[in-house]
Coordinates of N, CA and C in Angstrom, one line a residue:
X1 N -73.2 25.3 -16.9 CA -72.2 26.4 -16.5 C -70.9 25.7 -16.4
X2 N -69.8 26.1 -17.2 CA -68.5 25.6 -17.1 C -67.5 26.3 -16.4
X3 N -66.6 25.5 -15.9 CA -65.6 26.2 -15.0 C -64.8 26.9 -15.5
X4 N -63.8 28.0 -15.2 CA -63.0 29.0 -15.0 C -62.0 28.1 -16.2
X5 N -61.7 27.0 -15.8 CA -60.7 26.5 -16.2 C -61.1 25.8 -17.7
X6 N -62.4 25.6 -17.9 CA -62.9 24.8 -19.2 C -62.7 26.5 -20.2
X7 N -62.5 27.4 -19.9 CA -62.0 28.6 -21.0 C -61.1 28.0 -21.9
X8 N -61.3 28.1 -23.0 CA -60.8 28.0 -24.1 C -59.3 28.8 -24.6
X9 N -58.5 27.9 -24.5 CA -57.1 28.9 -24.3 C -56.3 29.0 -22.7
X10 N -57.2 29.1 -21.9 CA -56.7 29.5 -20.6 C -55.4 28.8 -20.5
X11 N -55.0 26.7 -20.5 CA -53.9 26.6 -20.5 C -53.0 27.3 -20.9
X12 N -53.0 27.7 -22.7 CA -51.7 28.6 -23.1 C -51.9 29.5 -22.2
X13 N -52.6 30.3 -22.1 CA -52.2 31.6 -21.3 C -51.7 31.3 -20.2
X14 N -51.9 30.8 -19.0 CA -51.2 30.2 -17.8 C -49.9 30.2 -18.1
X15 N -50.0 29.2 -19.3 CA -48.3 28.7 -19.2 C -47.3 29.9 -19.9
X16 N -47.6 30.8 -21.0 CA -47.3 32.0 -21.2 C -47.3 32.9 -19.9
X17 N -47.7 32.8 -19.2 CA -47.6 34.1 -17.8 C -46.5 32.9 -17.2
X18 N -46.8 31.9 -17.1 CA -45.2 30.9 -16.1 C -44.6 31.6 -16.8
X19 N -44.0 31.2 -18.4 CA -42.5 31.6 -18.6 C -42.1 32.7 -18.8
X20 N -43.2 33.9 -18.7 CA -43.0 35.3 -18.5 C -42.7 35.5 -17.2
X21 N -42.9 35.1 -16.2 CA -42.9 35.2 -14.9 C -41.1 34.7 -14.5
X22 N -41.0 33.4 -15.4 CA -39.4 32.8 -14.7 C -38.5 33.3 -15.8
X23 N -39.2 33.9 -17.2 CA -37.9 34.9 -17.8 C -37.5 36.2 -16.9
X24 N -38.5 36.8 -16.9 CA -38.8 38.1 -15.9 C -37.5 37.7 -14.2
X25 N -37.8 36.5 -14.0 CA -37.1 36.4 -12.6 C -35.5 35.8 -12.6
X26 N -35.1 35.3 -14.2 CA -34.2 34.7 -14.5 C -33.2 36.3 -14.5
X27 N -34.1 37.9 -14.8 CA -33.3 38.6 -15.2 C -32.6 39.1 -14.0
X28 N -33.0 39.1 -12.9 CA -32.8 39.7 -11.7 C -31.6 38.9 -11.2
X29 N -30.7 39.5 -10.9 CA -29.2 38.7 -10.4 C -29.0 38.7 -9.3
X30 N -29.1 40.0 -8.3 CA -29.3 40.0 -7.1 C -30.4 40.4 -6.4
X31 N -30.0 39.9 -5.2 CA -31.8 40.0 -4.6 C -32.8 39.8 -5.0
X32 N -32.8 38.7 -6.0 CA -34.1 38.2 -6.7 C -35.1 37.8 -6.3
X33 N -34.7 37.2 -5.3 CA -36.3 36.9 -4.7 C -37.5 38.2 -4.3
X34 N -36.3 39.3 -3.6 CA -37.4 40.4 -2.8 C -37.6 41.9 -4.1
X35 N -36.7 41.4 -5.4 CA -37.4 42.4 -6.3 C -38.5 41.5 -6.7
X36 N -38.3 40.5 -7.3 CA -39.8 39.7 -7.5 C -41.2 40.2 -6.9
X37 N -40.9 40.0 -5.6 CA -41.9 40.1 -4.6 C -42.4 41.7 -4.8
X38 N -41.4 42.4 -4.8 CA -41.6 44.1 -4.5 C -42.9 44.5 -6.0
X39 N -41.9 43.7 -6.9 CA -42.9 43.9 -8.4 C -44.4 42.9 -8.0
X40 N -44.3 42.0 -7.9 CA -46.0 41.5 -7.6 C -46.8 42.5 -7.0
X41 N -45.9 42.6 -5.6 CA -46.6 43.6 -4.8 C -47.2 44.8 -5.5
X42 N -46.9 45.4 -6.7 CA -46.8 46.5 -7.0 C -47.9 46.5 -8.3
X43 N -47.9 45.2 -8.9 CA -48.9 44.8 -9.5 C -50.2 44.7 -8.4
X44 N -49.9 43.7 -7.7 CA -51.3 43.2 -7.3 C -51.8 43.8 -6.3
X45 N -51.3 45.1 -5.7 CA -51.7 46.2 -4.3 C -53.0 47.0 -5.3
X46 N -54.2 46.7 -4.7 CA -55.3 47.7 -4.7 C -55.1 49.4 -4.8
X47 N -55.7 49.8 -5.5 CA -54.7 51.2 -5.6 C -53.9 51.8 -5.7
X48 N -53.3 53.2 -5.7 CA -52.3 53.5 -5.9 C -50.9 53.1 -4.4
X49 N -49.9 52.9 -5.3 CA -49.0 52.9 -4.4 C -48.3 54.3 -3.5
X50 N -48.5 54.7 -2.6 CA -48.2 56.2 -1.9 C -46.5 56.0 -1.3
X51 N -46.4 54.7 -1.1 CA -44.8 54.8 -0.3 C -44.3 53.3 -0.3
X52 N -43.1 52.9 -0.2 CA -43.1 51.8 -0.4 C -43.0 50.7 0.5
X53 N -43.0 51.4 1.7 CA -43.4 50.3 3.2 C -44.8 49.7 3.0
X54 N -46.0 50.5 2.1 CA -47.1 50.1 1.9 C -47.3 48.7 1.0
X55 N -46.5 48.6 0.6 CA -45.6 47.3 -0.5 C -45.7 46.2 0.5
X56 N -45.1 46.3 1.6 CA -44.4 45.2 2.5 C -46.2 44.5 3.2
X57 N -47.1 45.1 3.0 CA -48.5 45.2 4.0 C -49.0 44.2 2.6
X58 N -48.4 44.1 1.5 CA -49.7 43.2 0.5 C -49.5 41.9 0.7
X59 N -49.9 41.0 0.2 CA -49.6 39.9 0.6 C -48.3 39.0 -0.4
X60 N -48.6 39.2 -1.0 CA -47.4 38.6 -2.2 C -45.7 39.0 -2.2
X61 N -45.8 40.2 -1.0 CA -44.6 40.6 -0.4 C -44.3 39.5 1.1
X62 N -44.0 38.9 1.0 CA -43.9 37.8 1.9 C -42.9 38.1 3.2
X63 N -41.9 39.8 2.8 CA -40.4 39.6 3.0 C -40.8 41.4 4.6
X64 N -40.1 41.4 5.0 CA -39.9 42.5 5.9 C -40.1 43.7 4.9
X65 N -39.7 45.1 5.6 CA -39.3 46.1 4.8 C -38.1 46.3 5.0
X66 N -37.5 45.8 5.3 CA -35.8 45.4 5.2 C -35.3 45.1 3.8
X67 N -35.9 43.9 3.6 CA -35.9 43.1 2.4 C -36.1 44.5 1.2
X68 N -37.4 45.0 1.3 CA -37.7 45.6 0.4 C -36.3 46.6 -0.3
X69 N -36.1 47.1 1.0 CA -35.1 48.6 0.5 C -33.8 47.5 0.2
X70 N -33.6 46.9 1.0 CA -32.2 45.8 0.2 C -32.0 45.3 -1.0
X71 N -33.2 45.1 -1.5 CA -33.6 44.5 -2.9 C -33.5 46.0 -4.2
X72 N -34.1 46.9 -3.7 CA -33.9 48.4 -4.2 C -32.2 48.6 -4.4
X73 N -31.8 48.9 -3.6 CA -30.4 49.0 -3.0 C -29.4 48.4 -3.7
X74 N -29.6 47.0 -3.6 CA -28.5 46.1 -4.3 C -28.5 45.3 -5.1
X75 N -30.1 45.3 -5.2 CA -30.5 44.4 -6.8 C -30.2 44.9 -8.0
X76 N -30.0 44.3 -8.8 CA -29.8 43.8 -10.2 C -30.7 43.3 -11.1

């Protein structure tokens, strides 16, 4: 039984989701760090999203709900 990682291809793909990931975060001008986060969050929250304080409770949201509506607000 082979590991996760012995998949065939997996490197490229990894490294295709990195530079999808730092194009994606290169586009964001302001408040880049907490749109980043708001988008993971939004990806990786179990279910649907109902409000967006529920955002701040996932874990990949690292930031207040301060952050969140700031990043909404005045990001780029």
């Amino acid at each position: 039984m082979g590991s996760v990682q012995d998949e065939p291809g997996r490197g490229e793909a990894l490294g295709r989701l990195c530079r999808f990931r730092q194009e994606f975060y290169d586009c964001l001008t302001r408040r880049a760090d907490a749109l980043f986060e708001t988008v993971e969050a939004v990806l990786c929250t179990d279910g649907p999203v109902r409000t967006l304080v529920d955002l701040t409770l996932a874990p990949e949201h690292r930031r207040g709900h301060g952050a969140l509506y700031d990043g909404l607000n005045s990001g780029r």
